[in-house]
Coordinates of C-alpha atoms in Angstrom, one line a residue:
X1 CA -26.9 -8.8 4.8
X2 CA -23.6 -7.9 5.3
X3 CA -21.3 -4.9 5.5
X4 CA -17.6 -6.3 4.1
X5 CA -14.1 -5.2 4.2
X6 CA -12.8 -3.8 1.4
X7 CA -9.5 -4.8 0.2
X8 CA -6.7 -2.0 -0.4
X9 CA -4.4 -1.5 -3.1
X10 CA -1.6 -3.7 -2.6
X11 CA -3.7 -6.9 -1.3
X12 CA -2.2 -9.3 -3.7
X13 CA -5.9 -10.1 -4.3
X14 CA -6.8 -7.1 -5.9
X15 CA -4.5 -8.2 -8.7
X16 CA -5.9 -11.2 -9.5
X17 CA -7.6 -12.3 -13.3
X18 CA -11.5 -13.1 -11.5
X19 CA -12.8 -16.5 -12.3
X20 CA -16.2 -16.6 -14.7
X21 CA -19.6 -17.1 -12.3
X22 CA -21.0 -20.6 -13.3
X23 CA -23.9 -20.5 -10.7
X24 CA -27.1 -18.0 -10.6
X25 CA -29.9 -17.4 -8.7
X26 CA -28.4 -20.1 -5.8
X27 CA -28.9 -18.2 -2.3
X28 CA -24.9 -18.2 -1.7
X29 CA -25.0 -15.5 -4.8
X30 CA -28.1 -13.6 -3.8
X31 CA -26.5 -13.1 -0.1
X32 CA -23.2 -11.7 -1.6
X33 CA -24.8 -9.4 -4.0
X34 CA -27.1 -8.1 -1.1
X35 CA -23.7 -7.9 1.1
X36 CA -22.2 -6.1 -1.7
X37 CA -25.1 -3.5 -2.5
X38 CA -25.3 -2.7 1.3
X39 CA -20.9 -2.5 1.6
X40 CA -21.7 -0.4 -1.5
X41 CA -24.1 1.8 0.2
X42 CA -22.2 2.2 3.3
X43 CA -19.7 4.1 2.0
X44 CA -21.2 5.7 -1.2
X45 CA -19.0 3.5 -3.4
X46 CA -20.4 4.1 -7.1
X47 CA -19.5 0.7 -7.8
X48 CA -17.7 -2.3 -6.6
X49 CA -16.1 -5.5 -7.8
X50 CA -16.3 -8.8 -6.6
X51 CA -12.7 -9.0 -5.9
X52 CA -12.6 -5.4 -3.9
X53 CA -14.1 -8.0 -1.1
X54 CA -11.6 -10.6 -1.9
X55 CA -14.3 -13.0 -4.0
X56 CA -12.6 -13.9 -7.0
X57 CA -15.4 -14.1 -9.4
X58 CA -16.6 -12.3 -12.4
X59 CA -19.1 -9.8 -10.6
X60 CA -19.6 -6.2 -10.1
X61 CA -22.7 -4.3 -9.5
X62 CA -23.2 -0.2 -10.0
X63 CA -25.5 2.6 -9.7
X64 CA -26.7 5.0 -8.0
X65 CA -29.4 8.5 -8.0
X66 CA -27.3 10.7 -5.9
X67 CA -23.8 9.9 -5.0
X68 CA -22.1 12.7 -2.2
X69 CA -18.2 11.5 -3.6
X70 CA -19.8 12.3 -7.6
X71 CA -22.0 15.1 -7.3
X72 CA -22.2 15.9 -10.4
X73 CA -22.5 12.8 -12.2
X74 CA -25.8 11.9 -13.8
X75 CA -27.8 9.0 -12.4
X76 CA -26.5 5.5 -12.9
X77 CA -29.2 2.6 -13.1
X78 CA -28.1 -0.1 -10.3
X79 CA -26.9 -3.3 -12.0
X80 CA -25.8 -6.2 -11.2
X81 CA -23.3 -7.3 -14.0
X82 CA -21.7 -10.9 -14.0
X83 CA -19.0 -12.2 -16.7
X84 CA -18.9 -8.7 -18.5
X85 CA -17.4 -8.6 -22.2
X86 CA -16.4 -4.6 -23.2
X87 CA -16.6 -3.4 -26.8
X88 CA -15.5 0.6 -27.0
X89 CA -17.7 2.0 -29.7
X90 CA -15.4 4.0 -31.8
X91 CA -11.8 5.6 -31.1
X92 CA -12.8 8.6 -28.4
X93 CA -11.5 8.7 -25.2
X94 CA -12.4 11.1 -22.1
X95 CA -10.1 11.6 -19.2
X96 CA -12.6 12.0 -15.6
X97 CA -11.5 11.9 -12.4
X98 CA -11.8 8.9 -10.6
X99 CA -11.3 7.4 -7.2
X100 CA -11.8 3.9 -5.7
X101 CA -13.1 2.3 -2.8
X102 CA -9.6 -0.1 -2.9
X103 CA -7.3 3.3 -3.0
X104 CA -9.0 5.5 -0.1
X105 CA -8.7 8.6 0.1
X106 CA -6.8 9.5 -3.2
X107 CA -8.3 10.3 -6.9
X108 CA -6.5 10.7 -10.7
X109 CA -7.1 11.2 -14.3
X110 CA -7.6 8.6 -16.1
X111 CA -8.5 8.1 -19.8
X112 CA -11.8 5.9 -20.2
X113 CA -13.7 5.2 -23.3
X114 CA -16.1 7.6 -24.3
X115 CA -18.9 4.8 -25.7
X116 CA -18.9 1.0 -24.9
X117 CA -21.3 -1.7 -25.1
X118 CA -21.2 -3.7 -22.4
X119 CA -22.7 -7.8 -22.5
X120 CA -22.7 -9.9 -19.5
X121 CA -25.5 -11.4 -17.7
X122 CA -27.5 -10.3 -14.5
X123 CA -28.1 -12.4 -11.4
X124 CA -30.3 -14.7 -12.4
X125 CA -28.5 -15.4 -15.6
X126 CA -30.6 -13.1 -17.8
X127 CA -28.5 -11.2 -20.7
X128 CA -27.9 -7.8 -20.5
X129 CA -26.7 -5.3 -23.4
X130 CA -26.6 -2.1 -23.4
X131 CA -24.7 0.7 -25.0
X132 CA -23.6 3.6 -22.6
X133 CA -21.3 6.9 -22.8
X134 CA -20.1 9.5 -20.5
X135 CA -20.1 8.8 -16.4
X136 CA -21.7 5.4 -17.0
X137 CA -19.5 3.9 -19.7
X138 CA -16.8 5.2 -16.9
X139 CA -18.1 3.3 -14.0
X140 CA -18.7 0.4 -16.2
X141 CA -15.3 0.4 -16.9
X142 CA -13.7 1.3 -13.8
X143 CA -15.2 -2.1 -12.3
X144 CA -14.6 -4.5 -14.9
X145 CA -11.0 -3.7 -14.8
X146 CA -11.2 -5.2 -11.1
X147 CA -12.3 -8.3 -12.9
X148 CA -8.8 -8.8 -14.5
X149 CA -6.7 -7.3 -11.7
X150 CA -6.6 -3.4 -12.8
X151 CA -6.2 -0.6 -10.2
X152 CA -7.3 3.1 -11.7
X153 CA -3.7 4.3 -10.9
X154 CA -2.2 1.8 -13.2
X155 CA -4.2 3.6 -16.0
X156 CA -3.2 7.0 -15.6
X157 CA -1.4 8.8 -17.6
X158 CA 0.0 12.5 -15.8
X159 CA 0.5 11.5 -12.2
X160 CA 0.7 15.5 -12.1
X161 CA -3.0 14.6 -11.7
X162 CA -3.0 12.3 -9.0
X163 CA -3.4 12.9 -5.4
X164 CA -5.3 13.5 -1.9
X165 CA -9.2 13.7 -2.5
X166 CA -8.7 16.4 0.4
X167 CA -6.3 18.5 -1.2
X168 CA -7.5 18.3 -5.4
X169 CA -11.8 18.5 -3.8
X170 CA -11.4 20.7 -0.4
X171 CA -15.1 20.7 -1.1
X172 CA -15.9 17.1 -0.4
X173 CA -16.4 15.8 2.8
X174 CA -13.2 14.2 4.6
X175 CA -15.3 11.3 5.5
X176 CA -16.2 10.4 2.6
X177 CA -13.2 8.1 1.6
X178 CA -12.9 7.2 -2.1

């Protein structure tokens, strides 16, 4: 296992459509989902994409118990999620604040869907659906837009709620870099 660099916003990379995963359970794919859990980890990411490392495949993986940069977020089960497909689940929309590993040290508003299902299938090729809502549905989607070359600032809406994770939390710690 690995610790990678994460690409930054502006890495031509980042805005890239991902291409679908065709292989599973081969040990090139279990070594970069182990690199990206432990890159994860490293620097309490709630998430990260495949193309945040500069792989341009359909993969992300999420989750966490206790996360220092969320601390008031509710548990997220850690999955591994490969050629996702989205389906909000009604017309409500939250705004959360969000950050990301690709745009350090800043976080914004941005409006999410409230419930989504979410379909793809898990490392070994193994279906998953579920139906989420709240933080959850918000990760989920927050990743999956790295998938087809979405930053969070391109979604918000009031860049009057946009700025230094220092300034808008005081009460997070410095070192812990969005």
């Amino acid at each position: 296992m690995a610790i990678r660099e994460i690409l930054k916003m502006g890495d031509p990379r980042l805005l890239r459509q991902a291409e679908p995963v065709r292989e599973f359970g081969t040990p090139e794919m279990e070594a970069l989902i182990a690199d990206m859990f432990e890159t994860m980890r490293a620097v309490n990411g709630a998430g990260l994409a495949a193309p945040q490392i500069g792989v341009n495949l359909q993969l992300a993986i999420f989750g966490f118990k206790k996360n220092v940069r969320y601390p008031d977020a509710p548990d997220v089960p850690e999955t591994v999620l490969i050629n996702p497909t989205l389906t909000p689940l009604g017309e409500d929309m939250e705004e959360g604040w969000e950050g990301c590993l690709s745009v350090p040290g800043l976080r914004g508003v941005v409006p999410r869907w409230s419930r989504l299902r979410y379909e793809g299938l898990d490392e070994a090729g193994n279906r998953i659906d579920r139906t989420v809502d709240g933080f959850h549905a918000r990760v989920v989607q927050h990743e999956c837009d790295h998938l087809i070359g979405v930053l969070y600032p391109m979604r918000i809406k009031d860049f009057s709620r946009f700025g230094f994770t220092e300034i808008l939390f005081p009460e997070l710690d410095a070192n812990d870099d969005d």
